[in-house]
Amino acid sequence: MLPHPRDLRAQTCFEHEWLSEDFIAESRRVSAAAEESGNSPRKHHFVPKMHLKRWAMSGKVQRTEVETRYVHNPQPYAEVAQKPNFYTLPRTGSTMDFPMKWVETHLGRIETACTRHLDVLGNWTGVFSDAAVKRDLSVFLGLQVTRTVSNRNRYLALIQAPSQQKRRVMKRLHPQLTSAQLDEAMQKQHSDPKEEALHLLFENVRWPVAHGLYQREWAVYRTASPIITCDDPVIFVAGPPFGREHSLGAESAAVLYPVDPFHVLVMLRPGFSHRGPYRLNRSETESINIEVVAGADRGTFERPGDAIACAITVPPRRQQQLDDEAAALLSDSELDRLCMQDISPRSRWTQGSTGPAWPLPRWYR
């Protein structure tokens, strides 16, 4: 979770119609009308259907479980990467649904507008610098970063942490904040933790995420063979000189987004520049698929019959289990370190372990 005090927000706030209160209000109205007519969707997608559709054959995609390499039978693309009522919350102390279904409507409106942008990228090769399209896609991709199950769980981990620990962690994340700024950043907008997590879904796009993506240098690469996608499809690649055990998030050298089975959008950190060729050979394409598998939360998606993900082995994600008795024996600094791990994307590789080389060395020169 990132702070959003008013005096810092203006420095990096990403202004866009889709993040405005007016656009959100319209999404609420549209959703309310759909609810009254009985047409409100209950299957909420954390990966857009329009993204998965690009891998569909006869309307179906194939899912592979990353850690077991179990390959599911082909499934309709609209039936995967979704959870019933994912954006619907129970009121505190009540079993009644709280009507947050407007979130799915809101995301759907943005996805519809971005479909044509992704069509453009699917027919593009090389550096991409259309400012208007980049602005729209920065919001779309930012929401994809923040809307997934794994990111929502990270938000909840910090929201539900004890206030003093949360304050110490926030100070470690943002040492430039004054005491007053920390106080404002600590203020909750909602009493329900899950509703607060949904609030942060939009706030973090508005404040740091979309801005950071927009500032990168974008290029589309054509692949020599098919690539796959996953349930966390905006993939952060730390890059050298860091080892595979490092996960840098927004500071990563490269950010990857599979556009379709033969195109990948690559966004390089300021200071790095794209160098051709923009057609990847087979080995380079394989390195992209390794990053997609490694970046997945639980599963990947591909065209039925391609059999790509099942041939790639990555370590399981590290899980830490800490009961109250064990926590009582740890110092504040150790508890803060564990909390930092809970709220940060975590690499699949451990210190000293050997992992695959980072993809495309020419990106980091």
CSV table of C-alpha atoms in Angstrom, one decimal:
chain,number,residue,atom,x,y,z
A,1,MET,CA,0.0,0.0,0.0
A,2,LEU,CA,1.3,3.4,-0.9
A,3,PRO,CA,0.5,6.7,0.9
A,4,HIS,CA,-1.6,9.3,-0.7
A,5,PRO,CA,-1.3,12.6,1.3
A,6,ARG,CA,-2.6,15.6,-0.6
A,7,ASP,CA,0.6,17.5,-0.6
A,8,LEU,CA,2.5,14.6,-2.3
A,9,ARG,CA,-0.3,13.4,-4.5
A,10,ALA,CA,0.0,16.3,-6.9
A,11,GLN,CA,3.6,15.5,-7.7
A,12,THR,CA,2.9,12.1,-9.3
A,13,CYS,CA,-0.9,11.9,-9.6
A,14,PHE,CA,-1.9,10.6,-13.0
A,15,GLU,CA,-4.9,12.6,-14.2
A,16,HIS,CA,-7.2,10.6,-16.5
A,17,GLU,CA,-11.0,10.6,-17.1
A,18,TRP,CA,-11.2,6.9,-16.2
A,19,LEU,CA,-9.9,7.6,-12.7
A,20,SER,CA,-12.2,10.7,-12.1
A,21,GLU,CA,-15.0,10.8,-9.7
A,22,ASP,CA,-17.4,11.6,-12.6
A,23,PHE,CA,-16.5,8.4,-14.5
A,24,ILE,CA,-16.8,6.4,-11.3
A,25,ALA,CA,-20.2,7.9,-10.6
A,26,GLU,CA,-21.4,7.0,-14.1
A,27,SER,CA,-20.2,3.4,-13.6
A,28,ARG,CA,-22.3,3.3,-10.4
A,29,ARG,CA,-25.3,4.5,-12.3
A,30,VAL,CA,-24.9,2.0,-15.1
A,31,SER,CA,-24.4,-0.8,-12.5
A,32,ALA,CA,-27.4,0.2,-10.5
A,33,ALA,CA,-29.6,0.2,-13.6
A,34,ALA,CA,-28.3,-3.3,-14.5
A,35,GLU,CA,-29.0,-4.5,-11.0
A,36,GLU,CA,-32.5,-3.3,-11.2
A,37,SER,CA,-33.1,-5.1,-14.5
A,38,GLY,CA,-31.5,-8.3,-13.1
A,39,ASN,CA,-28.5,-8.1,-15.5
A,40,SER,CA,-25.8,-7.4,-13.0
A,41,PRO,CA,-22.8,-9.8,-13.5
A,42,ARG,CA,-21.9,-12.0,-10.6
A,43,LYS,CA,-18.8,-13.5,-12.2
A,44,HIS,CA,-16.1,-10.9,-11.7
A,45,HIS,CA,-12.9,-11.2,-13.7
A,46,PHE,CA,-9.5,-10.3,-12.3
A,47,VAL,CA,-8.1,-10.9,-15.8
A,48,PRO,CA,-10.2,-9.3,-18.5
A,49,LYS,CA,-12.2,-11.6,-20.8
A,50,MET,CA,-11.1,-9.5,-23.8
A,51,HIS,CA,-7.4,-10.3,-22.9
A,52,LEU,CA,-8.0,-14.1,-22.6
A,53,LYS,CA,-10.1,-14.1,-25.8
A,54,ARG,CA,-6.9,-13.4,-27.8
A,55,TRP,CA,-5.6,-16.9,-26.8
A,56,ALA,CA,-9.0,-18.6,-27.5
A,57,MET,CA,-9.5,-21.2,-30.2
A,58,SER,CA,-13.1,-22.2,-30.8
A,59,GLY,CA,-13.9,-20.0,-27.8
A,60,LYS,CA,-11.6,-21.9,-25.4
A,61,VAL,CA,-8.2,-21.4,-23.6
A,62,GLN,CA,-6.1,-23.9,-21.8
A,63,ARG,CA,-5.1,-23.4,-18.2
A,64,THR,CA,-2.0,-24.9,-16.6
A,65,GLU,CA,-1.3,-24.9,-12.8
A,66,VAL,CA,2.2,-23.5,-12.4
A,67,GLU,CA,3.4,-25.4,-9.4
A,68,THR,CA,2.1,-28.8,-10.4
A,69,ARG,CA,2.2,-28.3,-14.2
A,70,TYR,CA,-1.3,-29.9,-14.3
A,71,VAL,CA,-3.0,-29.1,-17.6
A,72,HIS,CA,-6.7,-28.5,-17.5
A,73,ASN,CA,-9.0,-29.4,-20.4
A,74,PRO,CA,-9.8,-26.4,-22.6
A,75,GLN,CA,-12.3,-24.1,-21.0
A,76,PRO,CA,-14.4,-21.2,-22.3
A,77,TYR,CA,-12.3,-18.0,-21.9
A,78,ALA,CA,-15.2,-16.3,-20.1
A,79,GLU,CA,-15.2,-19.0,-17.4
A,80,VAL,CA,-11.6,-18.6,-16.2
A,81,ALA,CA,-9.7,-16.0,-14.2
A,82,GLN,CA,-12.9,-15.0,-12.4
A,83,LYS,CA,-14.4,-15.3,-8.9
A,84,PRO,CA,-18.1,-15.1,-8.1
A,85,ASN,CA,-18.8,-11.7,-6.6
A,86,PHE,CA,-15.1,-10.8,-6.3
A,87,TYR,CA,-16.0,-7.1,-6.1
A,88,THR,CA,-19.1,-7.6,-3.8
A,89,LEU,CA,-18.5,-7.3,-0.1
A,90,PRO,CA,-20.5,-8.3,2.9
A,91,ARG,CA,-21.4,-5.3,5.2
A,92,THR,CA,-19.8,-5.5,8.5
A,93,GLY,CA,-21.9,-7.5,10.9
A,94,SER,CA,-24.3,-8.5,8.1
A,95,THR,CA,-24.8,-11.3,5.6
A,96,MET,CA,-26.3,-9.0,3.0
A,97,ASP,CA,-24.2,-8.2,-0.1
A,98,PHE,CA,-22.8,-4.7,-0.2
A,99,PRO,CA,-23.3,-3.4,-3.8
A,100,MET,CA,-19.8,-2.9,-5.0
A,101,LYS,CA,-20.7,-4.6,-8.3
A,102,TRP,CA,-20.1,-1.2,-10.0
A,103,VAL,CA,-16.4,-2.1,-9.9
A,104,GLU,CA,-16.8,-4.8,-12.6
A,105,THR,CA,-18.9,-2.4,-14.6
A,106,HIS,CA,-16.2,0.3,-14.3
A,107,LEU,CA,-13.4,-2.0,-15.3
A,108,GLY,CA,-15.5,-3.3,-18.2
A,109,ARG,CA,-16.0,0.2,-19.6
A,110,ILE,CA,-12.3,0.8,-19.6
A,111,GLU,CA,-11.6,-2.6,-21.2
A,112,THR,CA,-14.0,-2.0,-24.0
A,113,ALA,CA,-12.3,1.3,-24.8
A,114,CYS,CA,-8.8,-0.3,-24.7
A,115,THR,CA,-9.7,-3.3,-27.0
A,116,ARG,CA,-8.9,-1.2,-30.1
A,117,HIS,CA,-5.6,0.0,-28.5
A,118,LEU,CA,-4.5,-3.6,-28.0
A,119,ASP,CA,-5.6,-4.4,-31.6
A,120,VAL,CA,-3.2,-1.6,-32.7
A,121,LEU,CA,-0.3,-3.1,-30.6
A,122,GLY,CA,-1.1,-6.5,-32.1
A,123,ASN,CA,-0.3,-5.1,-35.5
A,124,TRP,CA,2.7,-3.1,-34.4
A,125,THR,CA,6.4,-3.9,-34.2
A,126,GLY,CA,9.0,-1.5,-32.6
A,127,VAL,CA,9.0,1.5,-30.3
A,128,PHE,CA,5.5,2.8,-29.5
A,129,SER,CA,5.2,6.4,-28.6
A,130,ASP,CA,1.5,7.4,-29.2
A,131,ALA,CA,1.0,9.5,-26.1
A,132,ALA,CA,-2.8,9.3,-26.0
A,133,VAL,CA,-2.8,5.5,-26.4
A,134,LYS,CA,0.0,5.2,-23.8
A,135,ARG,CA,-2.1,7.3,-21.3
A,136,ASP,CA,-5.2,5.0,-21.8
A,137,LEU,CA,-3.2,1.8,-21.6
A,138,SER,CA,-1.2,3.0,-18.5
A,139,VAL,CA,-4.6,3.2,-16.6
A,140,PHE,CA,-5.7,-0.2,-18.0
A,141,LEU,CA,-2.4,-1.9,-17.2
A,142,GLY,CA,-2.2,-0.1,-13.8
A,143,LEU,CA,-5.7,-1.5,-12.9
A,144,GLN,CA,-4.5,-4.9,-14.1
A,145,VAL,CA,-1.6,-4.7,-11.7
A,146,THR,CA,-3.8,-3.7,-8.7
A,147,ARG,CA,-6.9,-5.8,-9.4
A,148,THR,CA,-5.5,-9.4,-9.2
A,149,VAL,CA,-6.0,-11.7,-6.3
A,150,SER,CA,-2.4,-11.6,-5.2
A,151,ASN,CA,-2.3,-7.8,-5.1
A,152,ARG,CA,-5.6,-7.6,-3.2
A,153,ASN,CA,-4.2,-10.0,-0.6
A,154,ARG,CA,-1.1,-7.8,-0.2
A,155,TYR,CA,-3.3,-4.8,0.4
A,156,LEU,CA,-5.2,-6.7,3.1
A,157,ALA,CA,-2.0,-7.8,4.8
A,158,LEU,CA,-1.0,-4.2,5.4
A,159,ILE,CA,-4.5,-2.9,6.1
A,160,GLN,CA,-5.0,-5.5,8.8
A,161,ALA,CA,-1.6,-5.1,10.4
A,162,PRO,CA,-1.4,-3.5,13.9
A,163,SER,CA,-1.3,0.3,13.6
A,164,GLN,CA,2.1,0.7,15.1
A,165,GLN,CA,3.6,-1.9,12.9
A,166,LYS,CA,1.9,-0.4,9.9
A,167,ARG,CA,3.3,3.0,10.8
A,168,ARG,CA,6.9,1.6,11.0
A,169,VAL,CA,6.5,-0.2,7.7
A,170,MET,CA,5.1,2.9,6.0
A,171,LYS,CA,8.1,4.9,7.3
A,172,ARG,CA,10.5,2.3,5.9
A,173,LEU,CA,8.7,2.4,2.5
A,174,HIS,CA,8.6,6.2,2.4
A,175,PRO,CA,11.3,7.7,4.6
A,176,GLN,CA,10.7,11.2,3.2
A,177,LEU,CA,7.3,11.4,4.9
A,178,THR,CA,6.9,13.8,7.8
A,179,SER,CA,5.0,12.7,10.9
A,180,ALA,CA,1.9,14.7,9.7
A,181,GLN,CA,2.1,13.0,6.3
A,182,LEU,CA,2.3,9.6,7.9
A,183,ASP,CA,-0.8,10.4,10.0
A,184,GLU,CA,-2.7,11.3,6.8
A,185,ALA,CA,-1.5,8.2,4.9
A,186,MET,CA,-2.5,6.0,7.8
A,187,GLN,CA,-6.1,7.3,7.8
A,188,LYS,CA,-8.5,4.7,6.5
A,189,GLN,CA,-11.2,5.7,4.0
A,190,HIS,CA,-13.4,2.7,4.9
A,191,SER,CA,-14.0,0.6,8.0
A,192,ASP,CA,-14.2,-2.7,6.2
A,193,PRO,CA,-10.7,-4.0,5.2
A,194,LYS,CA,-12.0,-5.5,1.9
A,195,GLU,CA,-13.7,-2.2,1.0
A,196,GLU,CA,-10.5,-0.4,1.9
A,197,ALA,CA,-8.6,-2.7,-0.4
A,198,LEU,CA,-11.0,-1.9,-3.3
A,199,HIS,CA,-10.4,1.8,-2.6
A,200,LEU,CA,-6.7,1.3,-2.9
A,201,LEU,CA,-7.2,-0.6,-6.2
A,202,PHE,CA,-8.0,2.8,-7.8
A,203,GLU,CA,-6.0,5.0,-5.5
A,204,ASN,CA,-2.7,3.2,-6.2
A,205,VAL,CA,-3.3,3.4,-10.0
A,206,ARG,CA,-4.1,7.1,-9.7
A,207,TRP,CA,-1.1,7.9,-7.5
A,208,PRO,CA,2.0,5.9,-8.4
A,209,VAL,CA,1.3,3.0,-10.8
A,210,ALA,CA,-0.1,4.5,-14.0
A,211,HIS,CA,2.4,7.4,-13.8
A,212,GLY,CA,5.3,4.9,-13.5
A,213,LEU,CA,4.2,2.8,-16.5
A,214,TYR,CA,3.6,5.9,-18.7
A,215,GLN,CA,7.1,7.2,-18.0
A,216,ARG,CA,8.7,4.0,-19.4
A,217,GLU,CA,9.9,3.5,-23.0
A,218,TRP,CA,7.4,1.2,-24.7
A,219,ALA,CA,8.0,-1.2,-27.6
A,220,VAL,CA,6.2,-4.2,-29.1
A,221,TYR,CA,8.1,-7.3,-30.0
A,222,ARG,CA,7.0,-10.0,-32.5
A,223,THR,CA,7.7,-13.5,-31.3
A,224,ALA,CA,9.1,-16.4,-33.3
A,225,SER,CA,6.7,-18.9,-31.7
A,226,PRO,CA,3.6,-18.6,-29.5
A,227,ILE,CA,3.7,-17.0,-26.0
A,228,ILE,CA,1.4,-17.5,-23.1
A,229,THR,CA,-0.4,-15.3,-20.6
A,230,CYS,CA,-1.3,-15.8,-16.9
A,231,ASP,CA,-3.5,-14.7,-14.0
A,232,ASP,CA,-1.1,-11.8,-13.2
A,233,PRO,CA,-0.2,-10.7,-16.7
A,234,VAL,CA,1.7,-7.4,-16.0
A,235,ILE,CA,5.1,-9.0,-15.3
A,236,PHE,CA,7.9,-7.1,-13.5
A,237,VAL,CA,11.4,-8.2,-14.5
A,238,ALA,CA,14.1,-7.0,-12.0
A,239,GLY,CA,17.0,-7.5,-14.5
A,240,PRO,CA,20.7,-7.4,-13.9
A,241,PRO,CA,22.7,-6.8,-11.8
A,242,PHE,CA,20.1,-8.3,-9.4
A,243,GLY,CA,19.8,-12.0,-8.9
A,244,ARG,CA,16.7,-14.0,-9.3
A,245,GLU,CA,15.8,-13.8,-5.6
A,246,HIS,CA,15.1,-10.1,-6.0
A,247,SER,CA,11.7,-8.6,-6.8
A,248,LEU,CA,11.8,-4.9,-7.4
A,249,GLY,CA,8.2,-4.0,-8.4
A,250,ALA,CA,8.0,-0.5,-9.8
A,251,GLU,CA,11.8,-0.2,-9.9
A,252,SER,CA,12.2,-3.2,-12.2
A,253,ALA,CA,14.2,-2.8,-15.4
A,254,ALA,CA,11.4,-4.1,-17.6
A,255,VAL,CA,7.7,-4.7,-17.4
A,256,LEU,CA,6.1,-7.2,-19.8
A,257,TYR,CA,2.6,-7.6,-21.0
A,258,PRO,CA,1.6,-10.3,-23.4
A,259,VAL,CA,-0.7,-8.7,-26.0
A,260,ASP,CA,-1.6,-11.8,-28.0
A,261,PRO,CA,0.1,-15.2,-28.8
A,262,PHE,CA,2.7,-13.5,-31.0
A,263,HIS,CA,3.2,-10.0,-29.5
A,264,VAL,CA,4.6,-8.8,-26.2
A,265,LEU,CA,4.6,-5.2,-25.0
A,266,VAL,CA,7.9,-4.4,-23.2
A,267,MET,CA,8.2,-1.2,-21.0
A,268,LEU,CA,11.7,-0.3,-20.0
A,269,ARG,CA,12.6,1.8,-17.0
A,270,PRO,CA,13.8,5.4,-17.8
A,271,GLY,CA,17.5,5.2,-18.5
A,272,PHE,CA,17.2,2.1,-20.6
A,273,SER,CA,16.4,2.1,-24.4
A,274,HIS,CA,15.0,-0.4,-26.8
A,275,ARG,CA,17.4,-1.8,-29.4
A,276,GLY,CA,16.3,-3.9,-32.3
A,277,PRO,CA,15.7,-6.4,-33.7
A,278,TYR,CA,12.1,-6.3,-32.7
A,279,ARG,CA,11.4,-9.8,-33.9
A,280,LEU,CA,12.5,-12.3,-31.2
A,281,ASN,CA,14.1,-15.6,-32.1
A,282,ARG,CA,12.9,-18.8,-30.6
A,283,SER,CA,15.3,-18.8,-27.7
A,284,GLU,CA,14.3,-15.2,-26.8
A,285,THR,CA,10.6,-16.1,-27.1
A,286,GLU,CA,11.2,-19.0,-24.7
A,287,SER,CA,12.7,-16.6,-22.2
A,288,ILE,CA,9.5,-14.5,-22.3
A,289,ASN,CA,7.4,-17.6,-21.6
A,290,ILE,CA,9.6,-18.4,-18.6
A,291,GLU,CA,8.9,-14.9,-17.2
A,292,VAL,CA,5.2,-15.4,-17.7
A,293,VAL,CA,5.2,-18.7,-15.8
A,294,ALA,CA,7.4,-17.2,-13.0
A,295,GLY,CA,5.2,-14.1,-12.7
A,296,ALA,CA,1.9,-16.1,-12.5
A,297,ASP,CA,0.1,-16.2,-9.2
A,298,ARG,CA,-1.3,-19.7,-9.7
A,299,GLY,CA,-2.0,-20.4,-13.4
A,300,THR,CA,-1.2,-19.7,-17.0
A,301,PHE,CA,-3.4,-19.6,-20.1
A,302,GLU,CA,-2.5,-20.5,-23.7
A,303,ARG,CA,-4.0,-21.7,-26.9
A,304,PRO,CA,-5.3,-25.3,-26.6
A,305,GLY,CA,-2.6,-27.7,-27.7
A,306,ASP,CA,0.4,-25.4,-27.6
A,307,ALA,CA,1.7,-27.3,-24.5
A,308,ILE,CA,4.1,-24.5,-23.5
A,309,ALA,CA,3.6,-23.9,-19.7
A,310,CYS,CA,3.6,-27.6,-18.8
A,311,ALA,CA,7.2,-27.8,-20.1
A,312,ILE,CA,8.5,-25.0,-17.8
A,313,THR,CA,9.4,-25.7,-14.2
A,314,VAL,CA,9.7,-22.9,-11.6
A,315,PRO,CA,10.0,-23.1,-7.8
A,316,PRO,CA,6.9,-22.8,-5.7
A,317,ARG,CA,6.2,-19.4,-4.2
A,318,ARG,CA,7.7,-19.1,-0.7
A,319,GLN,CA,5.0,-19.2,2.0
A,320,GLN,CA,5.6,-18.1,5.5
A,321,GLN,CA,3.5,-19.4,8.4
A,322,LEU,CA,3.8,-17.6,11.7
A,323,ASP,CA,1.4,-18.3,14.6
A,324,ASP,CA,0.9,-15.9,17.5
A,325,GLU,CA,3.2,-17.8,19.8
A,326,ALA,CA,6.1,-17.6,17.3
A,327,ALA,CA,5.4,-13.9,16.6
A,328,ALA,CA,5.6,-13.0,20.3
A,329,LEU,CA,9.3,-14.1,20.3
A,330,LEU,CA,10.3,-11.8,17.4
A,331,SER,CA,11.6,-8.2,17.7
A,332,ASP,CA,9.7,-5.3,16.1
A,333,SER,CA,12.3,-5.1,13.3
A,334,GLU,CA,11.9,-8.8,12.5
A,335,LEU,CA,8.1,-8.5,12.5
A,336,ASP,CA,8.4,-5.5,10.2
A,337,ARG,CA,10.7,-7.4,7.9
A,338,LEU,CA,8.1,-10.2,7.7
A,339,CYS,CA,5.3,-7.7,7.1
A,340,MET,CA,7.3,-6.2,4.3
A,341,GLN,CA,7.5,-9.6,2.7
A,342,ASP,CA,3.8,-10.0,3.0
A,343,ILE,CA,3.0,-6.8,1.2
A,344,SER,CA,5.6,-7.1,-1.5
A,345,PRO,CA,5.6,-9.2,-4.6
A,346,ARG,CA,7.9,-12.2,-3.9
A,347,SER,CA,10.3,-13.9,-6.2
A,348,ARG,CA,10.0,-17.7,-6.6
A,349,TRP,CA,13.8,-18.0,-6.1
A,350,THR,CA,15.7,-17.8,-2.8
A,351,GLN,CA,19.0,-16.3,-2.0
A,352,GLY,CA,21.8,-18.3,-3.6
A,353,SER,CA,19.5,-20.4,-5.8
A,354,THR,CA,20.2,-20.7,-9.5
A,355,GLY,CA,17.6,-19.4,-11.8
A,356,PRO,CA,17.3,-18.8,-15.6
A,357,ALA,CA,19.2,-15.8,-17.1
A,358,TRP,CA,17.2,-12.6,-17.4
A,359,PRO,CA,15.6,-12.2,-20.8
A,360,LEU,CA,17.2,-10.2,-23.7
A,361,PRO,CA,20.5,-8.7,-22.4
A,362,ARG,CA,20.2,-5.8,-24.8
A,363,TRP,CA,17.4,-4.3,-22.7
A,364,TYR,CA,19.7,-3.5,-19.8
A,365,ARG,CA,22.5,-1.6,-21.6
